[in-house]
XYZ file of C-alpha atoms in Angstrom:
727
model
C 0.198 0.117 -0.079
C 2.630 2.373 -0.423
C 1.999 3.027 -3.599
C -1.534 4.058 -2.921
C -3.102 6.800 -1.918
C -6.718 5.766 -0.724
C -9.537 9.147 -0.184
C -12.366 8.644 2.250
C -13.627 11.903 1.657
C -13.628 15.124 -0.750
C -15.751 18.116 0.342
C -16.209 22.077 -1.135
C -18.728 23.578 -0.665
C -21.621 21.633 -3.626
C -19.081 21.248 -6.082
C -18.277 17.183 -5.652
C -21.367 14.802 -5.308
C -22.219 13.081 -2.566
C -20.758 9.835 -2.939
C -17.267 11.540 -2.808
C -17.910 12.914 0.670
C -17.892 9.233 1.923
C -15.595 7.897 -0.252
C -15.847 4.368 -0.582
C -15.836 3.051 -4.317
C -13.132 4.022 -6.714
C -11.421 6.268 -4.036
C -7.763 4.529 -4.585
C -5.139 6.227 -6.456
C -2.053 3.889 -6.971
C 0.798 5.400 -8.307
C 2.705 3.463 -11.335
C 6.446 2.462 -10.920
C 7.575 5.618 -12.273
C 5.311 7.499 -9.671
C 2.659 8.474 -12.047
C -1.085 8.574 -11.933
C -3.008 11.072 -14.067
C -6.631 11.806 -13.244
C -8.657 12.246 -16.689
C -11.829 14.363 -16.382
C -13.822 16.836 -19.386
C -14.028 20.240 -18.521
C -16.526 20.777 -15.314
C -16.156 17.341 -13.389
C -14.391 19.153 -10.603
C -10.825 18.713 -11.345
C -9.282 22.426 -10.378
C -11.985 22.129 -7.522
C -10.168 18.893 -6.946
C -6.078 20.426 -6.986
C -7.575 23.080 -4.431
C -9.024 20.638 -2.135
C -5.553 19.170 -2.089
C -4.339 22.460 -1.693
C -6.366 22.771 1.213
C -8.021 25.969 -0.307
C -11.095 27.706 1.807
C -13.817 25.694 2.747
C -12.299 22.360 1.471
C -12.214 18.947 3.059
C -10.301 15.716 2.660
C -9.024 12.486 4.121
C -6.754 10.598 2.833
C -4.861 7.313 3.981
C -0.952 7.226 2.335
C 1.773 5.010 3.529
C -0.232 3.709 6.830
C -0.649 7.471 7.646
C -4.052 9.731 8.095
C -4.190 13.104 6.365
C -6.710 15.670 6.613
C -6.891 19.716 5.297
C -6.119 20.198 9.237
C -2.427 18.150 9.258
C -1.988 17.407 5.395
C 1.576 18.157 4.704
C 1.212 15.881 1.507
C 0.224 18.183 -1.758
C 2.351 20.294 -3.142
C -0.365 21.915 -6.094
C 0.716 23.292 -8.897
C -2.391 25.102 -10.334
C -3.837 25.446 -13.973
C -1.732 28.584 -15.303
C -4.759 31.015 -14.767
C -3.601 30.639 -10.452
C 0.004 30.105 -11.642
C 1.565 33.736 -10.120
C 5.093 34.245 -12.123
C 3.631 36.840 -14.309
C 0.974 38.529 -12.470
C -1.493 39.854 -14.417
C -2.822 42.685 -13.160
C 0.239 44.378 -12.177
C 1.921 43.572 -15.471
C 4.798 42.131 -14.177
C 7.100 39.156 -14.091
C 6.999 37.915 -10.598
C 9.969 35.022 -9.164
C 9.168 33.992 -6.019
C 11.718 32.625 -4.057
C 9.311 30.234 -1.765
C 6.067 30.090 -3.799
C 4.290 27.492 -1.688
C 4.937 30.245 1.138
C 3.472 32.817 -1.601
C 0.538 30.761 -2.385
C -0.001 30.582 1.699
C -0.133 33.961 1.624
C -2.577 34.379 -1.150
C -4.901 32.326 1.058
C -4.438 33.777 3.310
C -5.361 37.514 2.426
C -7.870 35.938 0.413
C -9.317 34.557 3.752
C -9.300 37.059 5.667
C -10.492 39.458 3.384
C -13.255 37.668 2.456
C -13.981 37.627 7.002
C -13.240 41.403 6.573
C -15.562 42.108 3.890
C -18.346 39.509 4.918
C -17.955 38.921 8.910
C -16.553 42.283 10.031
C -18.123 44.799 7.544
C -20.701 43.539 5.389
C -22.734 41.236 7.559
C -22.199 44.348 10.370
C -23.296 47.408 8.002
C -27.101 45.100 7.674
C -27.490 44.029 11.388
C -26.080 47.871 13.504
C -26.988 49.615 10.720
C -29.774 48.302 8.518
C -27.343 48.523 5.040
C -28.132 45.778 2.826
C -28.702 46.385 -0.566
C -26.669 48.727 -2.105
C -29.658 51.201 -2.615
C -29.774 51.977 0.494
C -31.042 55.722 1.443
C -28.744 55.404 4.201
C -25.909 54.619 1.957
C -27.078 58.377 0.733
C -26.232 59.937 3.945
C -22.502 58.286 4.089
C -20.275 61.476 4.467
C -17.120 59.927 3.483
C -16.381 59.294 0.498
C -14.285 56.472 0.696
C -16.430 54.740 2.975
C -19.477 54.909 0.811
C -17.845 53.318 -2.206
C -17.431 50.594 0.144
C -20.487 49.888 1.780
C -22.011 50.288 -1.601
C -20.086 47.524 -3.314
C -20.022 45.617 0.224
C -23.675 45.472 0.147
C -23.838 45.207 -4.326
C -24.753 41.616 -3.986
C -23.630 40.751 -7.013
C -20.023 42.394 -6.277
C -20.169 41.760 -2.158
C -16.437 43.704 -2.057
C -14.994 42.230 -5.410
C -14.670 45.959 -6.911
C -13.053 47.028 -3.922
C -9.174 48.052 -4.668
C -6.979 45.747 -2.192
C -4.946 48.381 -1.962
C -6.714 51.787 -1.717
C -8.535 50.024 0.877
C -5.865 49.221 3.570
C -4.402 52.329 3.072
C -7.523 53.778 3.965
C -8.238 52.114 6.457
C -5.269 52.815 8.336
C -5.348 55.952 8.221
C -8.585 56.358 9.711
C -8.641 57.062 13.254
C -11.382 55.702 16.326
C -13.764 58.604 17.097
C -15.239 59.939 19.970
C -19.323 58.890 19.993
C -20.696 61.681 21.554
C -23.946 60.799 23.864
C -27.235 59.634 22.466
C -30.345 58.018 22.906
C -30.438 54.118 21.651
C -34.350 54.170 20.946
C -33.819 57.603 18.407
C -30.255 55.871 16.579
C -32.556 52.675 16.267
C -35.506 54.813 14.946
C -33.582 57.112 12.505
C -32.297 53.382 11.281
C -35.151 51.371 10.532
C -37.805 54.476 9.425
C -34.778 55.835 7.026
C -34.911 52.331 5.314
C -38.573 52.664 4.998
C -40.884 53.103 2.012
C -42.600 55.684 3.753
C -40.028 56.933 5.973
C -40.893 59.878 8.272
C -37.471 61.116 9.200
C -36.923 62.166 5.015
C -40.716 63.626 5.393
C -40.225 66.031 8.148
C -36.748 66.654 6.704
C -38.519 67.963 3.200
C -40.352 70.207 4.932
C -40.179 73.687 4.803
C -43.820 75.215 5.344
C -46.048 74.794 8.340
C -49.253 77.083 8.933
C -50.363 78.015 11.722
C -53.412 76.582 13.147
C -54.774 76.717 16.412
C -57.945 73.971 15.610
C -54.693 71.321 14.888
C -54.647 69.444 17.926
C -58.176 69.532 18.525
C -57.918 66.628 15.661
C -55.725 64.574 18.398
C -58.117 65.097 20.950
C -61.341 64.488 18.871
C -59.086 61.118 17.823
C -58.093 60.294 21.276
C -61.876 60.614 22.291
C -63.138 58.849 20.029
C -60.176 56.070 20.299
C -61.286 55.871 23.872
C -65.077 56.025 23.201
C -64.429 52.403 21.080
C -62.139 50.975 23.131
C -64.877 51.688 26.610
C -68.313 51.449 24.244
C -69.913 48.661 26.295
C -70.444 51.159 29.846
C -73.215 53.293 30.005
C -71.397 55.669 31.882
C -68.247 58.109 31.504
C -65.348 56.341 32.543
C -64.175 59.710 33.301
C -66.706 61.820 35.399
C -68.690 58.790 35.910
C -71.583 60.847 34.288
C -74.352 57.943 33.956
C -76.298 59.803 31.538
C -74.418 59.248 28.382
C -75.094 57.475 24.794
C -71.595 55.641 23.494
C -73.038 55.770 20.198
C -74.143 59.490 19.753
C -70.613 60.519 21.405
C -68.854 59.127 19.164
C -71.079 60.416 15.753
C -71.265 63.816 17.583
C -66.856 63.859 17.891
C -66.464 62.439 14.277
C -68.666 64.956 13.194
C -67.049 68.236 14.828
C -64.070 66.279 13.994
C -64.541 66.048 10.173
C -65.610 69.659 10.552
C -62.758 70.507 12.026
C -60.387 68.724 9.405
C -62.353 69.959 6.291
C -61.322 73.654 7.504
C -57.584 73.163 7.972
C -55.489 73.381 4.565
C -53.551 71.372 2.641
C -50.274 71.202 4.038
C -51.485 70.873 7.445
C -53.493 67.987 6.064
C -50.552 66.193 4.395
C -48.677 66.809 7.333
C -51.735 64.935 9.772
C -52.012 61.826 7.068
C -48.485 61.090 6.018
C -46.636 61.936 9.065
C -48.250 61.578 12.037
C -51.380 59.479 11.233
C -48.348 56.685 10.325
C -46.581 57.169 13.372
C -48.148 53.826 15.209
C -47.211 54.851 18.468
C -42.879 54.547 18.122
C -42.268 57.990 18.231
C -38.547 58.943 20.029
C -38.177 61.810 18.748
C -41.704 63.362 20.011
C -42.318 64.157 16.339
C -45.886 63.968 16.256
C -45.871 66.453 19.468
C -43.255 68.744 17.953
C -45.558 69.136 15.193
C -48.631 69.939 16.426
C -47.222 72.546 18.454
C -45.285 74.236 15.758
C -48.447 73.823 13.594
C -51.192 75.745 16.419
C -48.328 78.744 17.614
C -47.305 79.072 13.883
C -43.961 78.610 14.716
C -40.763 77.182 12.588
C -38.084 76.803 15.823
C -40.033 73.602 16.566
C -39.367 72.159 13.498
C -35.905 73.003 12.722
C -35.043 72.266 16.073
C -36.298 68.676 14.819
C -34.481 68.526 12.035
C -31.184 69.862 13.753
C -31.628 66.714 15.893
C -31.946 64.374 13.229
C -28.869 65.433 11.955
C -27.134 65.061 14.700
C -28.160 61.233 14.864
C -26.610 61.178 11.203
C -23.519 62.571 12.861
C -23.726 59.491 15.219
C -24.367 57.258 12.659
C -21.427 58.660 10.311
C -19.042 58.570 13.540
C -20.157 54.975 14.494
C -19.445 53.734 10.828
C -16.105 55.498 10.320
C -15.509 53.943 13.846
C -17.012 50.397 11.933
C -14.271 50.599 9.389
C -10.890 52.028 11.619
C -11.700 48.536 13.435
C -12.691 46.222 11.086
C -8.612 44.757 11.045
C -7.923 44.778 14.556
C -7.872 41.258 14.475
C -6.337 40.318 11.331
C -2.362 40.733 10.570
C -3.758 41.878 7.360
C -1.909 44.666 7.027
C 1.977 42.770 7.972
C 0.572 39.844 5.763
C 0.056 41.769 2.935
C 3.167 44.205 2.923
C 4.829 40.106 3.334
C 3.283 39.277 0.289
C 4.177 41.973 -1.542
C 7.885 42.179 -0.710
C 7.914 38.183 -1.511
C 6.813 39.071 -5.368
C 9.896 40.959 -5.457
C 12.218 38.790 -4.563
C 14.533 36.457 -6.082
C 14.657 33.153 -6.399
C 18.308 31.467 -4.550
C 19.379 28.533 -7.888
C 21.759 25.513 -7.268
C 23.934 25.222 -11.054
C 21.660 22.249 -11.926
C 18.861 24.553 -11.422
C 20.074 26.933 -13.467
C 20.796 25.027 -15.975
C 17.401 23.731 -16.194
C 15.804 27.203 -16.489
C 18.375 28.118 -19.040
C 17.762 25.442 -21.141
C 14.048 25.174 -21.032
C 13.971 29.082 -21.587
C 16.635 29.760 -24.333
C 15.894 26.410 -26.502
C 12.052 26.630 -26.561
C 11.384 30.431 -27.017
C 13.680 31.798 -29.098
C 14.646 34.890 -27.536
C 17.955 35.422 -25.294
C 16.816 34.819 -21.630
C 19.535 34.672 -19.335
C 19.505 34.722 -15.554
C 22.435 36.704 -13.716
C 23.181 37.541 -10.270
C 23.935 41.311 -9.703
C 26.902 42.511 -6.809
C 24.412 41.859 -4.367
C 23.909 38.479 -5.368
C 20.480 38.457 -6.848
C 19.520 36.507 -9.479
C 17.953 39.141 -12.356
C 16.210 37.801 -15.379
C 17.610 39.368 -18.612
C 15.635 40.269 -21.703
C 18.508 40.744 -24.387
C 20.442 41.602 -21.789
C 18.164 44.528 -20.170
C 15.845 43.580 -17.056
C 12.368 42.600 -17.380
C 11.261 43.182 -14.396
C 7.743 45.188 -13.435
C 8.142 46.131 -16.703
C 5.147 46.512 -18.676
C 3.622 42.991 -20.321
C 3.654 44.991 -24.015
C 7.307 45.721 -23.621
C 8.525 42.014 -23.107
C 8.051 41.245 -26.758
C 6.277 37.347 -25.147
C 3.463 35.298 -25.725
C 1.427 34.671 -23.044
C 2.469 30.866 -24.439
C 6.153 32.166 -23.723
C 4.983 33.735 -20.111
C 3.181 30.567 -18.624
C 6.317 28.284 -19.918
C 8.752 30.625 -18.427
C 6.003 30.958 -14.756
C 5.266 26.982 -15.364
C 9.324 26.303 -15.765
C 9.891 27.896 -11.657
C 6.841 25.896 -10.549
C 8.544 22.503 -11.758
C 11.817 24.053 -10.042
C 10.087 24.322 -6.608
C 8.030 21.310 -6.828
C 11.391 19.202 -7.583
C 12.754 20.765 -4.071
C 9.906 20.554 -2.159
C 9.339 18.088 0.229
C 6.305 17.470 -0.427
C 5.459 13.770 -1.323
C 3.625 14.365 -3.950
C 2.965 16.636 -6.763
C -0.162 17.669 -7.994
C 0.182 19.356 -11.490
C -3.326 21.058 -12.742
C -3.958 21.186 -16.972
C 0.110 21.637 -17.187
C -0.044 21.878 -21.075
C -3.415 23.529 -21.066
C -2.984 26.531 -24.307
C 0.960 25.714 -25.319
C 1.790 24.962 -28.670
C 3.362 21.477 -29.841
C 6.651 22.225 -28.694
C 5.455 23.823 -25.389
C 3.460 20.357 -24.641
C 6.340 18.533 -26.114
C 9.170 20.055 -23.889
C 6.903 20.657 -20.565
C 5.840 17.053 -20.505
C 9.826 15.897 -21.081
C 10.329 18.420 -17.956
C 7.626 16.688 -16.078
C 8.673 13.273 -16.570
C 12.412 13.551 -16.400
C 12.613 16.602 -14.113
C 10.117 15.322 -11.646
C 11.471 12.203 -11.780
C 11.317 10.225 -8.352
C 8.339 12.435 -7.173
C 5.138 10.422 -7.253
C 2.674 12.816 -8.998
C -0.906 13.258 -10.243
C -1.399 14.749 -12.975
C -4.987 16.188 -13.557
C -6.001 16.902 -17.261
C -8.829 17.324 -19.649
C -6.080 16.545 -22.619
C -6.030 13.262 -24.401
C -2.840 14.943 -26.212
C -1.166 14.693 -22.182
C -1.570 11.772 -21.883
C -0.337 10.193 -25.462
C 2.786 12.645 -25.205
C 3.423 11.188 -21.175
C 3.648 7.530 -23.521
C 5.528 8.637 -25.960
C 8.539 9.664 -23.587
C 8.343 7.559 -21.597
C 6.637 4.084 -22.093
C 4.033 2.742 -19.262
C 5.207 5.390 -16.707
C 1.857 6.388 -15.704
C -1.587 4.622 -14.721
C -4.742 6.239 -15.847
C -8.023 6.958 -13.772
C -10.988 8.482 -15.473
C -12.684 11.297 -12.826
C -16.522 10.808 -12.541
C -18.476 13.511 -10.688
C -21.940 12.569 -11.371
C -25.239 12.542 -9.464
C -26.468 9.413 -9.529
C -23.361 7.595 -11.486
C -20.799 5.410 -10.327
C -18.175 8.091 -9.401
C -14.623 8.780 -8.153
C -11.449 7.472 -10.189
C -12.272 4.822 -12.491
C -9.238 2.452 -13.191
C -8.778 2.520 -17.244
C -7.000 -0.992 -17.180
C -4.086 -1.913 -19.091
C -5.503 -3.269 -22.203
C -8.151 -0.403 -22.794
C -5.209 2.699 -22.188
C -3.225 0.229 -25.122
C -5.631 0.681 -27.537
C -6.809 4.430 -26.150
C -2.838 5.187 -26.937
C -1.846 3.155 -29.837
C -4.537 3.062 -32.333
C -2.990 0.116 -34.552
C -3.468 -1.372 -31.170
C -6.946 -0.804 -31.285
C -7.026 -1.980 -34.932
C -6.242 -5.212 -33.586
C -8.179 -5.920 -31.376
C -10.638 -5.050 -34.142
C -9.427 -8.069 -36.005
C -9.573 -10.462 -33.549
C -10.165 -10.491 -29.797
C -13.004 -8.572 -29.672
C -15.752 -10.842 -31.111
C -15.081 -12.311 -28.267
C -16.669 -9.507 -26.195
C -19.042 -8.883 -28.642
C -23.482 -9.273 -26.498
C -24.931 -7.524 -29.878
C -23.309 -8.142 -32.839
C -25.622 -5.723 -34.561
C -25.612 -2.852 -32.477
C -21.860 -3.079 -32.691
C -21.569 -3.223 -36.161
C -24.095 0.300 -36.703
C -21.749 1.396 -33.445
C -18.810 1.293 -34.947
C -20.492 2.814 -38.468
C -19.117 6.447 -37.847
C -15.325 5.223 -36.419
C -15.246 2.618 -40.135
C -16.287 5.114 -42.526
C -13.895 7.285 -41.696
C -11.048 4.504 -41.078
C -12.234 4.390 -44.780
C -11.578 7.817 -45.386
C -8.073 7.640 -45.262
C -7.849 4.438 -45.752
C -9.057 5.449 -48.767
C -11.575 2.617 -49.334
C -14.261 4.864 -51.576
C -16.652 1.939 -52.389
C -16.881 1.047 -48.188
C -16.484 4.987 -47.346
C -19.746 6.256 -49.568
C -22.207 3.353 -48.342
C -21.143 4.067 -44.990
C -21.828 7.325 -45.627
C -24.989 6.854 -46.702
C -25.848 5.412 -42.986
C -24.885 8.400 -41.915
C -27.891 10.490 -43.092
C -31.280 10.460 -42.172
C -33.167 10.901 -45.163
C -31.612 8.146 -47.108
C -32.851 4.534 -46.890
C -30.443 2.317 -49.332
C -29.822 -1.021 -47.421
C -25.847 -1.553 -46.400
C -24.249 -5.061 -45.531
C -22.630 -3.457 -42.906
C -21.154 -6.929 -41.969
C -19.119 -7.337 -45.356
C -17.659 -3.294 -45.208
C -16.440 -4.485 -41.325
C -14.455 -7.927 -41.904
C -13.305 -5.509 -45.351
C -11.354 -3.028 -43.703
C -10.304 -4.648 -40.867
C -9.370 -7.668 -42.849
C -10.228 -10.216 -39.978
C -8.862 -13.175 -39.620
C -12.287 -13.885 -37.427
C -15.341 -13.208 -39.288
C -18.529 -12.190 -38.781
C -20.303 -14.247 -39.887
C -24.154 -13.424 -39.411
C -24.806 -10.792 -42.087
C -26.647 -7.430 -40.864
C -28.181 -5.561 -43.359
C -29.148 -2.285 -42.384
C -30.453 0.976 -43.517
C -30.533 4.785 -41.919
C -34.545 4.518 -41.714
C -34.013 1.119 -39.479
C -31.426 2.708 -37.595
C -33.575 5.815 -36.815
C -36.479 3.232 -35.141
C -33.955 1.521 -32.924
C -34.659 1.054 -29.299
C -31.536 1.883 -27.458
C -33.494 1.300 -24.110
C -30.521 -0.738 -21.992
C -28.486 -1.848 -24.780
C -26.085 -3.959 -24.257
C -22.936 -4.262 -27.011
C -19.862 -5.758 -24.683
C -20.502 -8.180 -22.673
C -21.125 -6.848 -19.189
C -17.621 -9.142 -17.636
C -16.048 -7.615 -20.980
C -12.575 -6.633 -20.528
C -12.868 -3.456 -22.519
C -15.739 -1.061 -20.518
C -14.286 2.051 -21.137
C -14.969 0.821 -25.192
C -17.845 -0.394 -24.729
C -19.590 3.132 -22.591
C -17.601 4.701 -26.865
C -20.224 2.222 -28.719
C -23.002 2.859 -26.683
C -22.159 6.862 -27.032
C -21.484 6.570 -30.435
C -24.223 4.704 -31.660
C -26.698 7.475 -29.263
C -25.172 10.677 -31.226
C -25.693 9.058 -34.768
C -29.324 7.928 -33.855
C -29.646 11.229 -32.695
C -28.399 12.701 -36.211
C -30.189 10.531 -38.077
C -33.412 11.544 -36.402
C -32.847 15.348 -37.003
C -32.017 14.723 -40.082
C -35.154 12.808 -41.290
C -37.332 15.176 -38.717
C -35.999 18.219 -40.676
C -36.266 16.884 -44.322
C -39.600 15.647 -44.228
C -41.277 17.936 -42.078
C -40.270 20.736 -44.139
C -39.163 18.976 -47.346
C -35.862 20.173 -48.005
C -33.619 19.286 -51.113
C -31.342 16.984 -50.273
C -29.186 17.415 -52.967
C -28.728 20.532 -52.060
C -28.784 20.969 -48.943
C -26.905 17.574 -47.854
C -25.412 17.786 -44.619
C -26.690 18.767 -41.391
C -25.720 22.743 -40.493
C -26.975 23.359 -43.938
C -30.753 21.426 -43.346
C -30.891 22.807 -40.297
C -30.329 26.358 -41.917
C -32.841 26.123 -44.025
C -35.660 25.115 -41.961
C -35.197 27.512 -40.077
C -34.166 29.890 -42.484
C -36.576 32.483 -41.752
C -35.546 35.512 -39.047
C -38.611 34.857 -36.637
C -37.596 35.041 -32.953
C -38.896 31.324 -33.048
C -36.879 30.460 -36.121
C -33.803 31.635 -34.463
C -34.780 29.977 -31.184
C -34.728 26.401 -33.061
C -31.811 27.452 -34.890
C -29.981 28.417 -32.059
C -30.560 25.016 -30.187
C -29.666 22.624 -32.873
C -26.554 24.410 -34.347
C -25.788 24.292 -29.723
C -25.964 20.523 -30.143
C -23.864 19.912 -33.179
C -20.902 18.836 -31.342
C -23.087 15.856 -30.617
C -24.843 15.113 -33.591
C -22.284 15.717 -35.869
C -18.504 16.219 -35.092
C -18.048 13.074 -33.277
C -19.535 10.926 -36.151
C -16.997 11.389 -39.007
C -13.957 11.105 -37.329
C -11.866 12.229 -39.827
C -8.246 13.380 -39.092
C -8.931 12.135 -35.787
C -9.280 8.577 -35.354
C -9.745 8.719 -31.590
C -13.034 6.335 -30.672
C -12.995 7.499 -26.764
C -13.916 10.656 -27.022
C -16.891 10.006 -27.302
C -17.833 8.348 -23.939
C -14.424 10.235 -22.067
C -15.794 13.713 -23.068
C -19.358 13.412 -21.923
C -21.135 11.134 -18.539
C -24.190 9.185 -18.657
C -26.062 11.256 -17.099
C -25.512 14.239 -19.411
C -26.349 12.181 -22.761
C -29.533 10.874 -21.750
C -29.986 14.695 -20.776
C -28.826 15.967 -23.993
C -30.514 13.174 -26.195
C -33.798 13.623 -23.991
C -33.957 17.622 -25.033
C -33.647 16.391 -28.588
C -36.305 13.662 -29.130
C -38.573 16.043 -27.397
C -37.821 18.962 -29.259
C -38.369 16.837 -32.018
C -41.822 15.189 -30.694
C -42.938 19.018 -30.636
C -41.722 19.222 -34.807
C -44.246 16.585 -35.523
C -47.261 17.234 -33.557
C -46.533 21.621 -34.811
C -46.074 19.901 -38.153
C -49.791 17.547 -38.117
C -51.588 20.209 -36.603
C -50.690 22.348 -40.042
């Protein structure tokens, strides 16, 4: 078990299937004798997330056993992770400069720390408290408009924005601003008033906002009579069951008559009020609902009764005073948000690290110089200055901290330099396992070959997990050193077999070598076949591609007729298979099929190879290819028949789609877009010319995803048929 890595848990947010959180199947990675395990997974399966988990990123966890020891994200010192090119930090995109860190691992640790700290500060220290303590929870908050410090105002707008949540804040500027703030003394205030201000100002009909907008008050001595009548009516209604006055004990009263009289008097008084006073009563005083810590009702009624604006202005000044408190408290919130963090020192340390130069041994210098100079075709040199600092020169000129546009290097060349240094650090790492996430993505063929060579030779003696979605890398590894790796397919799909699925040596061989695949089709495959007819039909696209590149025109033309849904010629596919592969063993049963026969197939629970076959991946591939062919023929057949397409002019799928929906109506556009978006499934994988990788359909899409795609296409065709019938 010393060469086996056993996972029992992989978790990062909701990225991984629940079966990987309690990992007990397909959970082993066995390193080859050369120490390499290749994990293939198409885009979207979570390869980069897996690399981040092993790198102990925030909100991730894992449990793994290796060399009789157990490791988790808490105690792991097991993995040295080389991230994909988007995460490498040699070439800093934001600052447009080369960054040659002496301790890249430390640099990554600082990156993670800073990211985590900023997240805590922006969410817990600021955004959560802004919502809880200041009632600011959205960018459109009216309270934000009352923030007087422009920097704090910008930060709050970004933090309260659900789409941004702090991402729009320049971090260097933020630190400079926060460190310049001082804690301010908070004057005395009534907490009830302050709470009322924060809650009311965010309400749809803010009372305080309306008060601040008041300018004119009309004197009216009777205004309090409205309030008095309201109160009297309230008391009478409350005690309407009594026959005597609750105040004076008068027993000769009729409550209902008194209420009617009071309401009539109130109405008469109210009608005599001016419009502005009515508006104040309706929109401010009557909406207070008993919660009035600023005594707004009393102040406004007395001011109107006396015809004196002084109480109103005093009230406005008090409200402004509480907005002053509001801004002081906000200032203190931001000024103290870094108190429990070491982010200032860590940020300075990180910046300093980005500016340092690596210490290299003679062997390391030789590696860097050769890898760079021999592959980017420019004069790159590493030299030391009088202070023993390493200088990276381009044409004898220093280019650190220079604008990237002045470096005259392509993105591929920049990434190549970056990865070279990453491999250097990985070589010198004391971690037991090196994890490489898509190491050759976006490189041209020369770079891919050299990087693959470096992975094998420079990291010789290191156990490596190579994550990739590129079958070219798998083949390059094999051609650099045969049998140097074990291969796994990584699956992470709900309700499917998940984990690291082993590709056995037989299938690994036919995946890497076309001649081995052809040899299989000539002999050994016969004892693996469960359903000869389905096997031969699933082979039609591959056979057509093979006939094309071997110039067997007659066979190619016959197979072409089976790959268009508007054709009805019958073809003996047994004869073609035996002829193409020159088999010693022949398929003796004769199968004549047409495109219409394929369209009518029932593909539920099909078995092409035997359940116990040594080639499960090939079996999955053949099933997928059959589904692709079935869908493509159905689409062509339906469109040609529904829209009476002239197939002599419009003979391929793309032309048929655009002819069928050639109008510029929204419906036709939507239909064109739908089918064109499915063209890879319906067309590309079914030709194979120039790319005889028969396995691509199986390893680039899960069974679940293919089923979903199939159902959407079949449903589309069914609806199209129903519509055509109704017309």
